[in-house]
Coordinates of C-alpha atoms and ligand atoms in Angstrom, one line a residue:
X1 CA 0.2 0.1 0.1
X2 CA 3.0 1.7 0.6
X3 CA 4.5 1.5 -2.2
X4 CA 1.0 2.2 -4.4
X5 CA 0.6 5.5 -2.4
X6 CA 4.2 6.4 -4.1
X7 CA 3.1 5.4 -7.6
X8 CA -0.2 7.6 -7.0
X9 CA 2.1 10.6 -6.7
X10 CA 4.5 10.0 -9.6
X11 CA 1.1 9.5 -11.1
X12 CA -0.3 12.6 -10.6
X13 CA 3.0 14.4 -11.2
X14 CA 3.8 13.0 -14.2
X15 CA 6.8 11.9 -12.9
X16 CA 8.9 8.9 -14.7
X17 CA 10.2 6.8 -11.3
X18 CA 13.0 4.9 -12.4
X19 CA 14.8 2.8 -9.9
X20 CA 18.3 1.4 -10.8
X21 CA 19.5 -2.0 -9.0
X22 CA 22.7 -3.7 -8.9
X23 CA 25.7 -5.4 -7.0
X24 CA 28.1 -3.1 -5.7
X25 CA 30.1 -1.1 -7.9
X26 CA 28.6 -2.3 -11.2
X27 CA 28.2 1.8 -12.2
X28 CA 25.2 3.1 -11.5
X29 CA 26.3 6.7 -10.1
X30 CA 28.8 6.5 -12.9
X31 CA 25.6 6.0 -15.4
X32 CA 23.7 8.5 -13.6
X33 CA 26.3 11.3 -13.6
X34 CA 27.2 11.1 -17.6
X35 CA 23.3 10.7 -18.1
X36 CA 22.4 14.2 -16.1
X37 CA 25.6 15.9 -17.6
X38 CA 24.1 15.1 -20.9
X39 CA 20.8 15.5 -20.4
X40 CA 19.8 18.0 -17.7
X41 CA 19.2 20.5 -20.1
X42 CA 16.8 18.9 -22.1
X43 CA 15.0 16.5 -19.2
X44 CA 14.4 17.9 -15.8
X45 CA 16.2 15.1 -13.4
X46 CA 15.9 14.5 -9.6
X47 CA 17.6 11.7 -7.2
X48 CA 17.5 9.5 -4.5
X49 CA 21.0 8.0 -3.4
X50 CA 20.9 5.2 -1.2
X51 CA 24.1 3.5 0.6
X52 CA 24.4 2.1 4.4
X53 CA 26.8 4.7 4.9
X54 CA 28.3 7.9 3.6
X55 CA 27.3 11.0 1.4
X56 CA 29.6 10.3 -1.3
X57 CA 27.1 9.3 -4.2
X58 CA 25.0 12.2 -3.7
X59 CA 28.1 14.4 -3.7
X60 CA 29.1 13.2 -7.2
X61 CA 25.2 14.0 -8.1
X62 CA 25.7 17.5 -6.5
X63 CA 28.4 18.1 -8.3
X64 CA 26.2 17.9 -11.6
X65 CA 23.7 20.2 -10.4
X66 CA 20.6 18.3 -10.0
X67 CA 18.3 17.9 -6.7
X68 CA 19.3 14.9 -4.5
X69 CA 19.0 13.6 -1.2
X70 CA 20.9 10.9 0.0
X71 CA 19.4 8.0 2.1
X72 CA 21.5 5.7 4.3
X73 CA 20.4 2.8 5.6
X74 CA 22.4 1.8 8.0
X75 CA 23.0 -1.8 8.5
X76 CA 19.5 -2.3 6.0
X77 CA 20.6 -3.7 2.9
X78 CA 17.8 -2.0 0.7
X79 CA 15.7 1.0 0.3
X80 CA 12.0 0.9 0.9
X81 CA 8.9 2.5 0.1
X82 CA 8.6 4.7 3.5
X83 CA 12.2 6.1 3.2
X84 CA 11.5 7.0 -0.4
X85 CA 8.4 8.6 0.5
X86 CA 9.9 10.8 3.2
X87 CA 12.7 12.0 0.9
X88 CA 10.0 12.6 -1.8
X89 CA 8.7 15.3 0.9
X90 CA 12.1 17.1 0.8
X91 CA 12.7 16.7 -2.8
X92 CA 9.6 17.8 -4.0
X93 CA 10.5 16.5 -7.7
X94 CA 8.8 18.8 -10.3
X95 CA 5.7 17.6 -12.7
X96 CA 7.0 15.7 -15.9
X97 CA 10.6 15.3 -14.2
X98 CA 12.4 12.1 -14.5
X99 CA 12.9 10.5 -10.8
X100 CA 16.5 8.6 -10.6
X101 CA 16.4 6.1 -7.6
X102 CA 19.9 4.6 -6.8
X103 CA 19.3 1.5 -4.6
X104 CA 21.8 0.2 -2.0
X105 CA 24.4 -1.9 -3.9
X106 CA 23.2 -5.9 -3.7
X107 CA 21.7 -8.0 -6.3
X108 CA 19.3 -9.7 -3.2
X109 CA 17.7 -7.2 -0.6
X110 CA 16.0 -4.9 -3.1
X111 CA 14.7 -7.5 -4.9
X112 CA 11.8 -8.1 -2.4
X113 CA 11.0 -4.0 -2.0
X114 CA 8.7 -2.1 -4.3
X115 CA 9.2 1.4 -4.0
X116 CA 6.3 2.6 -6.5
X117 CA 8.8 3.0 -9.6
X118 CA 7.5 2.9 -12.7
X119 CA 10.3 0.8 -14.1
X120 CA 13.2 -1.6 -12.6
X121 CA 16.8 -1.3 -13.8
X122 CA 19.3 -3.8 -13.3
X123 CA 22.7 -2.8 -14.2
X124 CA 25.4 -5.7 -14.4
X125 CA 28.9 -5.3 -15.3
X126 CA 31.3 -7.5 -17.4
X127 CA 33.4 -8.1 -14.4
X128 CA 31.0 -9.4 -12.4
X129 CA 30.5 -13.0 -14.6
X130 CA 27.7 -13.8 -16.9
X131 CA 25.5 -16.0 -15.0
X132 CA 24.2 -13.4 -12.7
X133 CA 21.0 -14.0 -14.3
X134 CA 20.3 -17.6 -12.6
X135 CA 22.5 -17.2 -9.9
X136 CA 20.0 -13.7 -8.3
X137 CA 16.8 -14.5 -10.1
X138 CA 14.5 -12.4 -8.4
X139 CA 15.9 -9.4 -9.0
X140 CA 15.5 -9.8 -12.7
X141 CA 11.6 -10.9 -12.2
X142 CA 10.4 -7.7 -12.2
X143 CA 12.9 -5.8 -14.3
X144 CA 12.4 -4.0 -17.2
X145 CA 15.7 -3.4 -18.6
X146 CA 19.3 -5.0 -17.8
X147 CA 22.3 -2.6 -19.0
X148 CA 25.3 -4.3 -19.2
X149 CA 28.1 -1.7 -18.2
X150 CA 31.9 -1.8 -18.7
X151 CA 31.8 -2.9 -22.1
X152 CA 35.1 -1.4 -22.4
X153 CA 36.4 -4.2 -20.0
X154 CA 35.4 -7.4 -22.1
X155 CA 38.4 -7.9 -23.9
X156 CA 39.8 -8.5 -20.3
X157 CA 37.7 -10.8 -18.9
X158 CA 35.8 -13.9 -19.4
X159 CA 31.8 -12.4 -19.8
X160 CA 29.8 -14.4 -23.0
X161 CA 27.1 -11.2 -23.1
X162 CA 24.7 -13.4 -25.3
X163 CA 24.6 -16.2 -22.4
X164 CA 24.0 -13.5 -19.6
X165 CA 20.8 -12.1 -22.1
X166 CA 19.8 -15.6 -22.6
X167 CA 19.5 -16.4 -18.9
X168 CA 18.0 -13.3 -17.8
X169 CA 15.3 -14.1 -20.7
X170 CA 14.9 -17.0 -19.0
X171 CA 13.7 -15.4 -16.1
X172 CA 11.7 -12.6 -17.3
X173 CA 11.2 -12.8 -21.0
X174 CA 10.3 -9.1 -22.0
X175 CA 13.7 -8.2 -20.5
X176 CA 15.0 -5.2 -23.1
X177 CA 19.1 -4.6 -23.2
X178 CA 21.3 -2.1 -23.6
X179 CA 25.4 -2.4 -23.2
X180 CA 27.4 0.2 -22.1
X181 CA 30.9 1.9 -21.1
X182 CA 29.4 4.4 -19.2
X183 CA 33.1 5.6 -19.0
X184 CA 34.0 5.5 -22.7
X185 CA 30.5 6.6 -24.1
X186 CA 29.8 3.1 -26.0
X187 CA 26.0 2.6 -26.3
X188 CA 24.9 5.7 -24.0
X189 CA 22.7 7.1 -27.1
X190 CA 20.6 3.8 -26.9
X191 CA 20.4 4.3 -23.5
X192 CA 19.4 8.1 -23.8
X193 CA 16.9 7.1 -26.1
X194 CA 15.3 4.7 -23.6
X195 CA 15.1 7.3 -21.4
X196 CA 13.5 9.3 -23.7
X197 CA 10.7 7.2 -24.3
X198 CA 9.7 6.2 -20.3
X199 CA 9.4 10.3 -20.0
X200 CA 6.4 10.6 -23.2
X201 CA 5.2 7.3 -22.0
Ligands
GTP1 N1 36.1 0.8 -16.6 C1 34.8 0.8 -16.5 N2 35.0 0.9 -15.5 C2 33.3 1.9 -15.2 C3 32.6 1.8 -15.9 N3 31.5 2.7 -15.0 C4 32.1 2.6 -14.0 N4 33.1 2.3 -13.8 C5 34.0 2.5 -12.7 O1 33.3 1.5 -11.3 C6 34.0 2.0 -10.2 C7 32.3 1.8 -9.5 O2 31.6 2.4 -10.2 P1 30.1 3.2 -9.3 O3 29.6 4.4 -10.4 O4 30.5 4.2 -8.2 O5 29.3 2.1 -9.3 P2 28.1 2.0 -8.2 O6 27.0 0.9 -8.7 O7 27.5 3.7 -8.2 O8 28.7 1.3 -7.2 P3 27.8 1.7 -5.2 O9 26.9 2.3 -5.1 O10 28.7 1.1 -4.5 O11 27.0 0.7 -5.7 C8 34.3 3.1 -10.4 O12 35.7 3.0 -10.2 C9 34.0 3.4 -11.8 O13 35.1 4.3 -12.5 C10 32.7 1.6 -17.2 O14 31.6 1.3 -17.9 N5 33.9 0.7 -17.5
MG2 MG1 27.0 4.5 -6.4

């Protein structure tokens, strides 16, 4: 019910809320920094950052110039809808904006908590191994998009992109994929187009 309350708030204000989940260090914040820097004149962004400790990620987003709230979960391993609701009261995102919610880095706990988001995006990086979708299926079950990040490292690691896609489709046949290198910029235009489609939807 609390997640539905957030969903109603987003619908009433026509805000596209996106929940980014991944294991620690897959590149969520880097992806958000690059996205905001490239598109902030075109799209109003608001950001909620979730980490157990530190303001590090909020400070990185703050440097891009968009409004951001950091939630520290302490010993908790995920964001929940109540945390997001109280962050929304401080952040007060504009109508017709995109709300980027970076969850705590963890492929397990965040899978179980609906935040009221419109879309869930799983980021996996090529250094993690291509079997992640079948080892951690729950997080893929309700995911709309899988971003395969750090593709610039593919020459140095054993990671079969097609195998990962096949594994993820076994769990969520409708899932979409975008391959990116957030640091080098490869694939970012496809990701920006996907983001624009969420806003118009
Ligand atoms: N080579 C390479 N490194 C990347 C890429 N994207 C991110 N990184 C690096 O990966 C590390 C972690 O990136 P973050 O963006 O902090 O990852 P995160 O998912 O936000 O991490 P947590 O919030 O701690 O879960 C940093 O050293 C980034 O520079 C990429 O596309 N290629
Ligand atoms: Mg981060």
